């Protein structure tokens, strides 16, 4: 008994056994989904692995405190700028009162009493961390004579009307804190590097750290519900014109992305099912087979998702397009098989015989169609992008399952009494076309070939460019409120360009200090040489246990009792209030205690209150692990080319110090060549695979040439259409070309295998062209439905693939078939009579 007859026997005579297997598969699949379903909303996981710059971005995103930071911005009309200045403190007060708010940066910490007190608390470790010569110069100010001279000079300056000495006395009565903060102050220019007020005073920005427990999708959604509720009431008390409250930050993005994933799953799958179902019903006008097709596709999706969870444990957001794509591709097999089944029934065959005939006639084509599609999607493994790797593996599994289920389970929904359509206008139209094409193939080629050649020329000429988007915005969700807010903030407060990040990990505090000391010296030399514009590092806060121990020994030479007496006398002589100088006496006590061998210097991290604004600066440089840090380099011009990136990669590192250079602009210069390689190299490998497979299938040079030329023209038409329709390529939808090669080749395989092996050319071509047209339309619908997705990566991939598949289908029907007829390929002996060949 042939395999096709065994399948027919099982689906017609052993239906209970088949249903038992189906139910078991469904139960296992649902159980895996319930037990293991986890979603990965990390946008950076769409980027390829193997690049240090990408790994650096992931480290910066995941380990630094910005993961819990939101940025609020108030945007008003120009005529209300003065009112915004008055309203801002009220807004900050409301913001700080929120239960999810830990701290808010409303201005430079140096300008607030709390900020000054916080600096005084961390003065001791920073002072002890100074270089030996700087430390010796600083503690020399504790000599009684210098204390008296300093306070007398400040009194004279105050009496002359200068405001500076009062500020200095408040912050640093002894003159010790300023030297200790000198290296720190070089990195503390927040208002310069990250302005909080726009130049036209119409926008105020308030970075805010929240208390969300994690950056998971559900925690971000929960936080943003509270934040959006606050947004609704935040403008109460504003009496000006329109006032916008903008919110951006990682939590806002994750909440939007995770919610958009839900939308994308529902919108893409439902639209794909609706479009595919409509095409199927228009083609066959049968409800029960349509239901069977949908059930089989649902089972394919379940198998793919369950297998994917077992393999990857967590599914990336791009895989939400898996079901929509699989619906569009898997239905091809159902249409082909059912079309052949109906043809057999119309010729008088019984139900079981028609099932066996359909499986026997098209089972080979379905197998190779599933193979080429699965290989095409498995080629996404070469992308090194975890999201696309998952998408490729899941669809390869799902399409393989579809090839099996559409030739077995699908027939459980085809009733024995199924009767073909009496009036099938689609079949009649296809029959008329096939007869005309067989009679006058060159007349059809005279129309299709010039169109395809014109598109080939458009695809090749550089004067009509193909837009390529190499920016982070191309990865953001459509209509993203967080993205729009960030854009408005950047427009109002333009930073010249994004800095390059230098991420350094160390094993010990001393090693971290030594690393950043060497890097800072090296970057300072680059700045003096004009090779970089500026830089900032955590050097001042990377404490050196060695230097601190050396400086503590130097404290033994200080007479602290004499210093206190001198300070007290100087305050009395210069008519200062001793109570206002409590911090100075406290610092003397700390220094005297630090001179003791058994004294343990407290970490400056424990001295800063949780709500201190200085944490915004600290957390800019330090990760949750204090030995993981980053510095920032501002280049002379924006990093936009591979040559610039290579120069920085050569100049910025210091020999012997492990440093990871990153940043969005820096990383994109790595990814643009990668995406070009994906477009050219991997697509070329897919084309070689297709060409090799076609050679094995056809074993006829002329048929092979016809289909290879068709594929080339279809891809060229796809490129030309994207140019003319202004559909941009981005870093990730370049993968569409290999998918078009993998899927588009199937249409030619379906028709040319029938053409090559048929005994009744007109009948068999008519029987296969209708299902191929319907299958192509469903694939186009499946990918086109991804255009509804909020995820631009998924949407762009779907639109590009839909365009490519349209031209693959059109080229197959209007170029491949007439070209195959026109060249009269030499078919295997015994398949055609001479009369049939003459008729062709």
XYZ file of C-alpha atoms in Angstrom, residues 170-519:
350
model
C 28.061 77.421 53.716
C 29.613 74.653 51.646
C 33.239 74.609 52.757
C 34.246 76.646 55.878
C 37.676 74.967 56.147
C 38.442 74.912 52.433
C 38.872 71.092 52.456
C 35.706 70.062 50.650
C 36.452 72.018 47.485
C 39.781 70.217 46.818
C 38.143 66.861 47.525
C 35.348 67.632 45.074
C 37.530 69.164 42.392
C 37.796 65.982 40.284
C 34.188 65.213 41.152
C 33.014 68.658 40.070
C 34.464 68.133 36.608
C 31.844 65.452 36.067
C 29.051 67.194 37.920
C 28.053 69.786 35.354
C 24.577 68.391 34.932
C 23.112 71.599 33.677
C 25.739 71.693 30.929
C 25.633 68.037 29.822
C 21.988 67.349 30.572
C 20.068 70.644 30.727
C 16.851 70.626 32.723
C 15.387 73.749 31.101
C 15.093 74.406 27.381
C 16.799 77.496 25.932
C 13.415 79.126 25.256
C 12.168 78.245 28.789
C 9.081 76.443 27.414
C 10.135 73.034 28.718
C 11.250 71.805 32.131
C 12.591 68.267 32.568
C 12.461 66.241 35.799
C 14.371 62.936 35.886
C 12.664 60.662 38.424
C 13.683 57.335 39.944
C 10.854 54.948 40.788
C 10.609 52.055 43.206
C 9.368 49.390 40.780
C 10.755 46.006 41.839
C 11.878 44.906 38.364
C 11.844 45.904 34.718
C 9.506 43.046 33.780
C 6.585 43.775 31.478
C 3.973 43.375 34.203
C 5.815 45.576 36.707
C 6.248 48.277 34.052
C 2.571 48.101 33.105
C 1.568 48.380 36.761
C 3.852 51.375 37.311
C 2.706 53.185 34.170
C -0.940 52.823 35.199
C -0.115 54.785 38.357
C 2.056 57.250 36.439
C -0.656 57.921 33.858
C -3.170 58.435 36.656
C -0.782 61.018 38.141
C -0.394 62.625 34.713
C -4.155 63.242 34.603
C -4.105 65.269 37.827
C -0.620 66.770 37.587
C -1.692 69.965 35.829
C -4.218 71.000 38.477
C -3.434 74.547 39.532
C -2.020 75.520 36.137
C -3.695 78.724 34.938
C -1.933 79.197 31.605
C -2.604 77.857 28.126
C -1.971 74.332 26.892
C 0.409 72.403 29.154
C 1.636 68.947 28.132
C 3.030 66.403 30.590
C 5.450 64.186 28.668
C 6.809 60.937 30.051
C 9.581 58.771 28.653
C 12.023 56.218 29.974
C 12.677 52.503 29.898
C 9.615 51.587 31.970
C 7.386 53.587 29.646
C 8.877 51.845 26.617
C 8.592 48.362 28.116
C 4.969 48.963 29.110
C 4.143 50.197 25.620
C 6.013 47.375 23.911
C 4.414 44.657 26.036
C 0.942 46.117 25.483
C 1.624 46.516 21.773
C 2.629 42.850 21.694
C -0.869 41.984 22.865
C -2.300 44.213 20.143
C 0.036 42.758 17.538
C -0.868 39.188 18.432
C -4.592 39.883 18.205
C -4.523 42.271 15.237
C -2.098 40.309 13.061
C -3.548 36.872 13.757
C -7.187 37.932 13.377
C -6.515 39.945 10.238
C -4.432 37.122 8.800
C -7.140 34.558 9.547
C -9.817 36.852 8.114
C -7.890 37.557 4.907
C -6.755 33.981 4.420
C -10.207 32.626 5.223
C -11.786 35.035 2.761
C -9.415 33.938 -0.012
C -10.065 30.274 0.753
C -13.838 30.715 0.817
C -13.889 32.771 -2.388
C -11.850 30.046 -4.061
C -13.823 27.025 -2.854
C -17.002 28.297 -1.135
C -16.960 25.557 1.484
C -17.287 26.249 5.224
C -16.305 22.899 6.733
C -12.964 22.603 4.889
C -12.335 26.238 5.843
C -12.914 25.288 9.483
C -10.603 22.301 9.070
C -7.924 24.504 7.595
C -8.230 26.911 10.519
C -8.110 24.081 13.048
C -5.020 22.558 11.431
C -3.300 25.965 11.368
C -4.161 26.554 15.017
C -2.662 23.182 15.849
C 0.475 24.110 13.853
C 0.800 27.352 15.813
C 0.349 25.463 19.086
C 3.030 22.936 18.135
C 5.423 25.694 17.064
C 4.922 27.800 20.198
C 5.187 24.816 22.539
C 8.364 23.595 20.851
C 9.754 27.139 20.886
C 9.157 27.500 24.615
C 10.881 24.193 25.293
C 13.856 25.272 23.176
C 14.183 28.957 24.120
C 12.261 29.189 27.445
C 11.324 32.819 26.690
C 9.835 34.195 23.463
C 10.938 37.546 22.085
C 8.425 40.165 20.987
C 9.177 39.691 17.283
C 7.855 36.137 17.481
C 4.347 37.511 17.940
C 4.295 37.594 14.149
C 4.863 33.842 14.056
C 1.182 32.861 13.991
C 0.223 35.436 11.361
C 3.065 34.327 9.073
C 2.340 30.652 9.639
C -1.342 31.147 8.846
C -0.426 32.771 5.549
C 2.095 30.068 4.616
C 0.519 26.932 6.046
C -2.751 27.491 4.233
C -0.885 27.073 0.925
C -0.701 23.348 1.512
C -4.403 23.109 2.325
C -5.337 25.011 -0.824
C -3.103 22.864 -3.033
C -4.271 19.594 -1.544
C -7.940 20.551 -1.467
C -7.814 21.924 -5.014
C -6.460 18.596 -6.252
C -9.005 16.702 -4.138
C -11.870 18.670 -5.690
C -10.507 18.044 -9.144
C -10.445 14.279 -8.466
C -14.012 14.372 -7.116
C -15.207 16.292 -10.163
C -13.821 13.488 -12.328
C -15.937 10.914 -10.448
C -13.501 9.539 -7.853
C -14.811 8.580 -4.433
C -13.851 10.349 -1.216
C -11.059 7.953 -0.165
C -9.668 7.645 -3.689
C -9.697 11.436 -4.110
C -7.811 11.870 -0.823
C -5.188 9.352 -1.930
C -4.914 11.025 -5.346
C -4.443 14.493 -3.792
C -1.733 13.276 -1.392
C -0.008 11.261 -4.110
C -0.112 14.018 -6.737
C 0.961 16.947 -4.574
C 2.575 15.320 -1.551
C 6.023 15.661 -3.134
C 5.429 19.317 -3.996
C 4.150 19.987 -0.458
C 7.218 18.273 0.992
C 9.659 20.359 -1.041
C 7.600 23.510 -0.463
C 7.775 22.930 3.280
C 11.478 22.139 2.980
C 12.422 25.333 1.111
C 10.302 27.495 3.418
C 11.659 25.826 6.556
C 15.246 26.207 5.338
C 14.586 29.833 4.444
C 13.363 30.603 7.934
C 16.032 28.460 9.587
C 18.549 30.639 7.756
C 17.506 33.349 10.218
C 19.715 31.478 12.690
C 22.624 33.056 10.811
C 21.328 36.518 11.730
C 22.610 36.123 15.319
C 19.517 38.049 16.461
C 17.761 36.075 19.185
C 14.347 37.434 18.182
C 14.752 36.434 14.541
C 16.407 33.147 15.453
C 13.313 32.298 17.454
C 11.031 33.432 14.634
C 12.924 31.296 12.137
C 12.974 28.165 14.294
C 9.312 28.452 15.280
C 8.113 28.923 11.709
C 10.360 26.107 10.474
C 8.762 23.824 13.067
C 5.284 25.166 12.345
C 5.569 24.916 8.552
C 6.873 21.363 8.844
C 3.900 20.524 11.041
C 1.624 22.212 8.491
C 2.978 20.005 5.721
C 2.009 16.947 7.759
C -1.311 18.181 9.170
C -2.639 19.571 5.894
C -2.198 16.159 4.263
C -3.791 14.316 7.196
C -5.811 16.185 9.845
C -7.270 18.604 7.293
C -9.185 15.749 5.635
C -10.989 14.980 8.899
C -13.059 18.076 8.111
C -13.770 17.167 4.486
C -17.115 15.317 4.368
C -17.551 12.212 2.243
C -20.394 13.872 0.400
C -18.303 16.859 -0.628
C -19.348 17.981 -4.115
C -17.200 20.313 -6.247
C -18.522 23.685 -7.361
C -20.636 23.662 -10.486
C -19.889 27.265 -11.393
C -16.284 28.090 -10.491
C -15.428 31.407 -12.136
C -11.888 31.322 -10.803
C -11.262 27.887 -12.285
C -12.863 28.960 -15.555
C -10.647 32.058 -15.712
C -7.559 29.973 -14.975
C -8.570 27.423 -17.632
C -8.934 30.149 -20.229
C -5.565 31.615 -19.318
C -3.844 28.213 -19.449
C -5.262 27.439 -22.883
C -4.187 30.828 -24.212
C -0.780 30.490 -22.609
C -0.254 27.027 -24.114
C -1.325 28.290 -27.526
C 0.548 31.619 -27.568
C 3.153 31.760 -24.765
C 5.251 34.399 -26.510
C 2.368 36.885 -26.576
C 2.183 36.729 -22.772
C 5.947 36.991 -22.461
C 5.821 40.049 -24.704
C 3.844 41.807 -21.963
C 5.355 40.372 -18.754
C 9.012 40.379 -19.766
C 9.252 44.137 -20.556
C 7.497 44.996 -17.285
C 9.879 42.830 -15.287
C 12.908 44.157 -17.199
C 11.826 47.752 -16.546
C 11.568 46.979 -12.840
C 14.989 45.326 -13.019
C 16.455 48.546 -14.412
C 14.760 50.616 -11.681
C 16.155 48.249 -9.077
C 19.682 48.640 -10.421
C 19.931 52.375 -11.127
C 21.404 54.338 -8.209
C 19.561 57.517 -9.194
C 16.417 56.076 -7.573
C 17.676 55.218 -4.076
C 16.395 52.527 -1.747
C 15.926 54.215 1.627
C 17.865 52.626 4.474
C 16.970 53.573 8.056
C 19.882 53.020 10.423
C 18.590 54.547 13.627
C 17.125 53.458 16.919
C 13.728 55.005 16.120
C 13.212 52.346 13.440
C 12.962 49.808 16.290
C 10.421 51.726 18.382
C 6.685 50.892 18.419
C 4.540 52.954 16.074
C 2.844 55.971 17.661
C 4.899 55.471 20.802
C 4.048 58.103 23.425
C 7.412 57.497 25.097
C 9.184 57.850 21.757
C 7.277 61.028 20.890
C 8.088 62.474 24.307
C 11.784 61.699 23.859
C 11.775 63.312 20.409
C 10.160 66.489 21.744
C 12.643 66.652 24.605
C 15.560 66.226 22.218
C 14.146 68.915 19.919
C 13.693 71.374 22.745
C 16.968 70.531 24.455
C 19.280 69.467 21.657
C 22.325 67.610 22.796
C 24.941 68.054 20.111
C 25.234 64.314 19.662
C 25.158 61.153 21.643
C 28.384 60.291 23.519
C 30.313 57.072 23.144
C 30.097 54.843 26.211
C 33.144 53.154 27.672
C 32.107 50.348 30.053
C 34.735 49.003 32.435
C 34.464 46.085 34.872
C 37.038 45.497 37.594
C 37.697 42.806 40.162
C 38.596 45.125 43.075
C 38.189 48.756 44.090
C 41.881 49.384 43.636
C 41.857 47.904 40.158
C 38.842 50.028 39.232
C 40.625 53.158 40.468
C 43.788 52.299 38.527
C 41.807 51.539 35.386
C 39.950 54.858 35.389
C 43.023 56.845 36.390
C 44.863 55.536 33.318
C 41.832 55.971 31.053
